[in-house]
CSV table of C-alpha atoms in Angstrom, one decimal:
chain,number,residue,atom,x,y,z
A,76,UNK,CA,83.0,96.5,79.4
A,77,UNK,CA,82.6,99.6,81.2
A,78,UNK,CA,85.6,101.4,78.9
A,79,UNK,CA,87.9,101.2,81.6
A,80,UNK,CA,91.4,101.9,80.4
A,81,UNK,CA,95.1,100.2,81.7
A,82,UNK,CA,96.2,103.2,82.8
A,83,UNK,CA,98.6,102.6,85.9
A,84,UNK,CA,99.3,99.3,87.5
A,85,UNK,CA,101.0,99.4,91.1
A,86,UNK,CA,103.5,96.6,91.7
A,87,UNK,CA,105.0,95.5,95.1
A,88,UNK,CA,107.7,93.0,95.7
A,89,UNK,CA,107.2,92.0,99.2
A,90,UNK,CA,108.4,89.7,102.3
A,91,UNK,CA,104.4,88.8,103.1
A,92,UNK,CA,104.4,90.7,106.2
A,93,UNK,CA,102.9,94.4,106.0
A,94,UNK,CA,102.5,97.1,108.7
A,95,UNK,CA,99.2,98.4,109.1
A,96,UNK,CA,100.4,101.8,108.5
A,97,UNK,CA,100.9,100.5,105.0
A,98,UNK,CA,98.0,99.5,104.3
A,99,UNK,CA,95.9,101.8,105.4
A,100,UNK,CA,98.3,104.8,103.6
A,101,UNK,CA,97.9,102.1,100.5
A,102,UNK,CA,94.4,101.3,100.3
A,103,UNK,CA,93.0,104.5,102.0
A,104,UNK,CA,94.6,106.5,99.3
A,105,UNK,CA,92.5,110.1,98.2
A,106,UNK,CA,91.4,109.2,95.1
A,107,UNK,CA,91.8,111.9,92.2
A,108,UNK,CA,88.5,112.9,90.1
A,109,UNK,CA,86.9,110.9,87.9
A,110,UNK,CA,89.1,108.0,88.0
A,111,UNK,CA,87.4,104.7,87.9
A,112,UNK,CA,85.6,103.1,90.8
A,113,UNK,CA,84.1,99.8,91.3
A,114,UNK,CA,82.5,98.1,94.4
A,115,UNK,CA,84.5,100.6,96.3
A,116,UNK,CA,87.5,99.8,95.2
A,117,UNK,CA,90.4,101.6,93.8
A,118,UNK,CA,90.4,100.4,89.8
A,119,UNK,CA,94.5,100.4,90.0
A,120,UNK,CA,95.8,96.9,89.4
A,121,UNK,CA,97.9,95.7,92.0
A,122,UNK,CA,100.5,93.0,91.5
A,123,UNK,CA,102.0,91.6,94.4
A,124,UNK,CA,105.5,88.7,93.7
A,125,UNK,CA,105.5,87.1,97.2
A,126,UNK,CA,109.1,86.0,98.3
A,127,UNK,CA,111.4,87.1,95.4
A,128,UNK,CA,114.4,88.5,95.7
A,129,UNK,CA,113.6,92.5,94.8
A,130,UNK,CA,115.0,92.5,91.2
A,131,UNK,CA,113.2,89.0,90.6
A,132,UNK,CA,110.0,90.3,91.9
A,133,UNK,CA,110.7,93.9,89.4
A,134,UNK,CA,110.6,91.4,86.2
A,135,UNK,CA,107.6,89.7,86.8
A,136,UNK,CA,105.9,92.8,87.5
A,137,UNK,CA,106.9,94.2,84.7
A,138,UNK,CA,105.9,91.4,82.7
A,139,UNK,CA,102.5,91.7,83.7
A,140,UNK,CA,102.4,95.2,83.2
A,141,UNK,CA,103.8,94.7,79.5
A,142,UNK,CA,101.2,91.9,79.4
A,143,UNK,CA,98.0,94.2,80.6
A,144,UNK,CA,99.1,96.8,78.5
A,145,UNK,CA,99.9,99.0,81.1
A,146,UNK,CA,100.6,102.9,80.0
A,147,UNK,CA,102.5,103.2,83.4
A,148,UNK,CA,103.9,101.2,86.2
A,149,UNK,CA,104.2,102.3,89.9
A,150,UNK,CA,106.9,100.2,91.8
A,151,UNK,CA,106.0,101.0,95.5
A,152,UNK,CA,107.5,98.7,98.0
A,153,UNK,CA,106.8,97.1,101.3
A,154,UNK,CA,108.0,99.3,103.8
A,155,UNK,CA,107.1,102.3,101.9
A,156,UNK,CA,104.3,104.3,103.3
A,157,UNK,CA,102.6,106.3,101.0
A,158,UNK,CA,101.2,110.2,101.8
A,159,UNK,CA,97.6,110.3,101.7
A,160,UNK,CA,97.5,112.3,98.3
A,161,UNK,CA,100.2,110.7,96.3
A,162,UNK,CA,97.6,109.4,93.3
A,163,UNK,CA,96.8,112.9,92.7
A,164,UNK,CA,100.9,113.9,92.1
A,165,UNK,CA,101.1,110.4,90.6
A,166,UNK,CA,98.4,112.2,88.4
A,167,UNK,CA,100.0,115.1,87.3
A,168,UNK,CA,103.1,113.6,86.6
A,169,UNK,CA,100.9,111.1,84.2
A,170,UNK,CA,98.3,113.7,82.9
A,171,UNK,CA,100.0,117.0,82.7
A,172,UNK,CA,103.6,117.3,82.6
A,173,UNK,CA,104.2,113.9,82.3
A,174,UNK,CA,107.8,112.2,82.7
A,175,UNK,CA,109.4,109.1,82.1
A,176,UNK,CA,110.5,107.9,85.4
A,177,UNK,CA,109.3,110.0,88.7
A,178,UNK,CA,110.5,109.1,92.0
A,179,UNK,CA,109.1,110.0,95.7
A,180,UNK,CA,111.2,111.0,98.5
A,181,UNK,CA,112.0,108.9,101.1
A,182,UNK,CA,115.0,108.3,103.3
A,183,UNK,CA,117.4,105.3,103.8
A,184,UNK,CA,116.0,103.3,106.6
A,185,UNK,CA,118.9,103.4,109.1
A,186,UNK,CA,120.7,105.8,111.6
A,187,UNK,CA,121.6,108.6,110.4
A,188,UNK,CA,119.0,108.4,108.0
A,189,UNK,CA,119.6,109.7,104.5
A,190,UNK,CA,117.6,111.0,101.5
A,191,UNK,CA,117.6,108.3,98.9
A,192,UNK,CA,118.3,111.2,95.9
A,193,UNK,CA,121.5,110.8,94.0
A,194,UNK,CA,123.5,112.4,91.6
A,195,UNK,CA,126.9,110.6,90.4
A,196,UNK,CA,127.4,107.3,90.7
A,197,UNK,CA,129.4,106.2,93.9
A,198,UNK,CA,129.1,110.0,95.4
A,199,UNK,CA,126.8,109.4,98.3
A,200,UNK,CA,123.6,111.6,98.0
A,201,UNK,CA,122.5,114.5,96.5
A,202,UNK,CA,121.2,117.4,99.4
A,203,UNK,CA,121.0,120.3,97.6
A,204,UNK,CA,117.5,120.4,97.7
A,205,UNK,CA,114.3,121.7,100.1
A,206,UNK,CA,111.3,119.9,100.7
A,207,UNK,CA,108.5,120.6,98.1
A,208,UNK,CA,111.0,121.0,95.2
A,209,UNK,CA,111.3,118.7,92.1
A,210,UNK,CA,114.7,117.5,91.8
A,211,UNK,CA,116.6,116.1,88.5
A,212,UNK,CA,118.6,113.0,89.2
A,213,UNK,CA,120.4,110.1,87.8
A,214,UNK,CA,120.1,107.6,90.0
A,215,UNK,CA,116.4,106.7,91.7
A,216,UNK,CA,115.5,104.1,93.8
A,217,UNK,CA,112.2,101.7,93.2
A,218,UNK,CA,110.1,102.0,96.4
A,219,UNK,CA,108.0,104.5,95.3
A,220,UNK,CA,108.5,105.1,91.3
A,221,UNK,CA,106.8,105.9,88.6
A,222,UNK,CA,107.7,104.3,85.1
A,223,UNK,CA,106.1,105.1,81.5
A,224,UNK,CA,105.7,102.1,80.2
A,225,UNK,CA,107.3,102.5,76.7
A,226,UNK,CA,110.8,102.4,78.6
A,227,UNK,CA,110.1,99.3,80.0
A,228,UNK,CA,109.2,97.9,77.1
A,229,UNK,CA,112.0,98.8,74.9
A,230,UNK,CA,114.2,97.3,77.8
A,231,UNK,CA,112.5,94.2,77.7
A,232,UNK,CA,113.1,94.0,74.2
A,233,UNK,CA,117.0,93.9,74.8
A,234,UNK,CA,116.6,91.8,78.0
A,235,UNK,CA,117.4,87.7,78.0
A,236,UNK,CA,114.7,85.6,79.1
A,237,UNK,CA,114.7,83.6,82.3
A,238,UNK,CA,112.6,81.6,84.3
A,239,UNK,CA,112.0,82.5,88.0
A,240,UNK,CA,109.4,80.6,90.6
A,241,UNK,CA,108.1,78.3,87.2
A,242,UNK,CA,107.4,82.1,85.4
A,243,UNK,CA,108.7,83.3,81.9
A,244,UNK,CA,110.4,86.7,81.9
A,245,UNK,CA,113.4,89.0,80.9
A,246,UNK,CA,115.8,90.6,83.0
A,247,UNK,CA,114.7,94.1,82.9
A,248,UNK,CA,116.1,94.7,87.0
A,249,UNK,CA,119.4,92.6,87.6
A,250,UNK,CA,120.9,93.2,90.8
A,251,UNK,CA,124.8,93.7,90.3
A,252,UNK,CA,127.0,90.7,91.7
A,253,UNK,CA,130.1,89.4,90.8
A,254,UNK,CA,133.5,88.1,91.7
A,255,UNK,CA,136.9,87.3,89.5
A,256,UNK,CA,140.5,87.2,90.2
A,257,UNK,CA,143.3,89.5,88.8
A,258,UNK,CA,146.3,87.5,88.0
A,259,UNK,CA,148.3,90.7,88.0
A,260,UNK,CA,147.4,92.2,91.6
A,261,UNK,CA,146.9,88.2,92.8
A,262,UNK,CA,143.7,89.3,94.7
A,263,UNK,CA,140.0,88.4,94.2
A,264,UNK,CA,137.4,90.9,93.3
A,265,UNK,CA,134.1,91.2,94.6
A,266,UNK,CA,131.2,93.7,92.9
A,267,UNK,CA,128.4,94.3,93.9
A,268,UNK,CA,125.3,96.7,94.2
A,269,UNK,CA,121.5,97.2,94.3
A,270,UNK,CA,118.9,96.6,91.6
A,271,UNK,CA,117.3,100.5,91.3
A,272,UNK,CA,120.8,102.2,90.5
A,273,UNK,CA,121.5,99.6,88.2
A,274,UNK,CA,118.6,99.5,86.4
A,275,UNK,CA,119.1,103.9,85.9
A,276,UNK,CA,122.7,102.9,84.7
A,277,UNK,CA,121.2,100.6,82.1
A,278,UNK,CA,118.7,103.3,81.2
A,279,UNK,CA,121.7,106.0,80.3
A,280,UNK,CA,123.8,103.9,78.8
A,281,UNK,CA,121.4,102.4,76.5
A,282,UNK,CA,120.2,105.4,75.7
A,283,UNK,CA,116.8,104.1,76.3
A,284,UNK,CA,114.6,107.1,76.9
A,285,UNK,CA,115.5,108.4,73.2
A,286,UNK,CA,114.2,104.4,72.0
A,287,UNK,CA,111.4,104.5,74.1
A,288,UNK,CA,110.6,108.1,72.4
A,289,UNK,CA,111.3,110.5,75.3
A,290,UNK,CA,113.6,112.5,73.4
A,291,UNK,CA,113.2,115.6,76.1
A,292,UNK,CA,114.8,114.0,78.3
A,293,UNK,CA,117.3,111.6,76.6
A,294,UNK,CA,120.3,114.8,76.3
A,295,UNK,CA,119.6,115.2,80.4
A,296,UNK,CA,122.6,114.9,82.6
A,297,UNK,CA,120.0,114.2,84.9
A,298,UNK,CA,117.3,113.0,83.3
A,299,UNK,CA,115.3,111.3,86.4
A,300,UNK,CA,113.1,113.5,88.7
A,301,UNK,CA,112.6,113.2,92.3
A,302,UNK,CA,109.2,115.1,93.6
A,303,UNK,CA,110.1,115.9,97.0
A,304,UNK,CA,106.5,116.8,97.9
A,305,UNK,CA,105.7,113.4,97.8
A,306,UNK,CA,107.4,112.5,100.4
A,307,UNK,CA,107.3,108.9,102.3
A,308,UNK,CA,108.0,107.7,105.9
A,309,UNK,CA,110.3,104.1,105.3
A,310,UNK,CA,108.9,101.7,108.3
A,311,UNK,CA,110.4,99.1,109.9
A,312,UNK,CA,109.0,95.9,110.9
A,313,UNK,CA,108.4,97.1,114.7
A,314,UNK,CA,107.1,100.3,113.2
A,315,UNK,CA,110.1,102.4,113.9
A,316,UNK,CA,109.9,105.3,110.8
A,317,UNK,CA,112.4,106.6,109.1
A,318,UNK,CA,113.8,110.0,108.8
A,319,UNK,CA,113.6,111.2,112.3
A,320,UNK,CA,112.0,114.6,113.0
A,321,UNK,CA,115.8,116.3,113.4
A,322,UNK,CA,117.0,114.8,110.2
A,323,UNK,CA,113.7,115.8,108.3
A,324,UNK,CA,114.1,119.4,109.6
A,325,UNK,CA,117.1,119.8,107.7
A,326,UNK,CA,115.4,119.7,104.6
A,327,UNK,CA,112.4,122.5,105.6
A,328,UNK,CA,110.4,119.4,106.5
């Protein structure tokens, strides 16, 4: 035992296929000082649910990381293509002003393409904001996002159990769908919506960042942060990269 410690695991719910330029911004990540090396390998866990749906995939990662005894999780996903220096922001928002759940920037992958930073549920996005500055939030999405652990696990206590591909776990992610009929307006009703903005629904309401002992930021209207210097390209499958140079401008980017 070389005293390692279960500091961060990264977890990635993922199709199968991968760009190149993810992997390389992945595993050619600058690596911060003295964290822990071996045969030339990054000593961050990675945890990979193959051909989940995304909020599937979330709950077995975070069983594992709740299993490994993980202090914190990283949720970066597929078509999320990491900066070269994002483990040494990662750091400081571990090591010294650390925060419950910290988000990168990246935009929506579409045309136009928007900044996936929210304030108000069902208002469209937050743009208040320039490149390089740290924004508070309540809504987040899980491509690139950092969790403290304790959170997690005080969700999992509350969360039913479920099996999913033959595995044992809780439903810490749920993405929102449902239908039911009005007998007064004689119509059907449809909801629905995405795992991440559900998931920082469940977090206020349950009032989970006071359980989980993060009492700082459990009175926040906006208790979620969004570091816009670490800032991500979203790819699609053919390589196309998302926000264009024009809609990144807008920002100071």
């Amino acid at each position: 035992d070389p005293g390692y410690t279960n500091t961060l695991m990264v977890g990635t719910a993922c199709t199968g296929n991968l760009r190149v330029e993810w992997v390389a911004a992945r595993y050619g990540q600058l690596t911060p000082l003295n964290w822990s090396l071996a045969a030339e390998y990054q000593c961050v866990s990675d945890y990979m649910p193959l051909c989940f749906m995304v909020s599937d995939a979330q709950n077995l990662i975070v069983a594992e990381a709740i299993r490994m005894d993980m202090e914190w999780l990283f949720l970066l996903e597929h078509d999320v293509v990491l900066p070269a220096g994002a483990f040494f922001m990662l750091n400081r928002w571990m090591k010294e002003q650390p925060a419950p759940v910290v988000s990168g920037l990246y935009f929506s992958r579409a045309y136009p393409s928007e900044p996936m930073v929210f304030r108000g549920m069902g208002e469209g996005v937050y743009t208040d904001w320039r490149m390089g500055d740290v924004v508070q939030v309540d809504g987040v999405p899980t491509g690139c996002l950092l969790i403290h652990s304790a959170l997690l696990r005080a969700m999992w206590k509350d969360s039913p159990q479920y099996t999913v591909g033959g595995i044992k776990t809780r439903r810490v992610f749920d993405t929102p769908r449902s239908a039911w009929y009005n007998p007064e307006t004689n119509m059907t009703n449809i909801s629905s919506g995405t795992s991440d903005l559900a998931w920082c629904r469940r977090v206020i309401e349950g009032d989970y960042l006071r359980k989980s002992g993060w009492t700082d930021y459990a009175d926040r209207q906006y208790p979620f942060i969004v570091d816009t210097s670490l800032f991500c390209f979203h790819i699609q499958p053919n390589g196309d990269k998302y926000p264009d140079r024009r809609t990144l401008a807008r920002f100071g980017g």
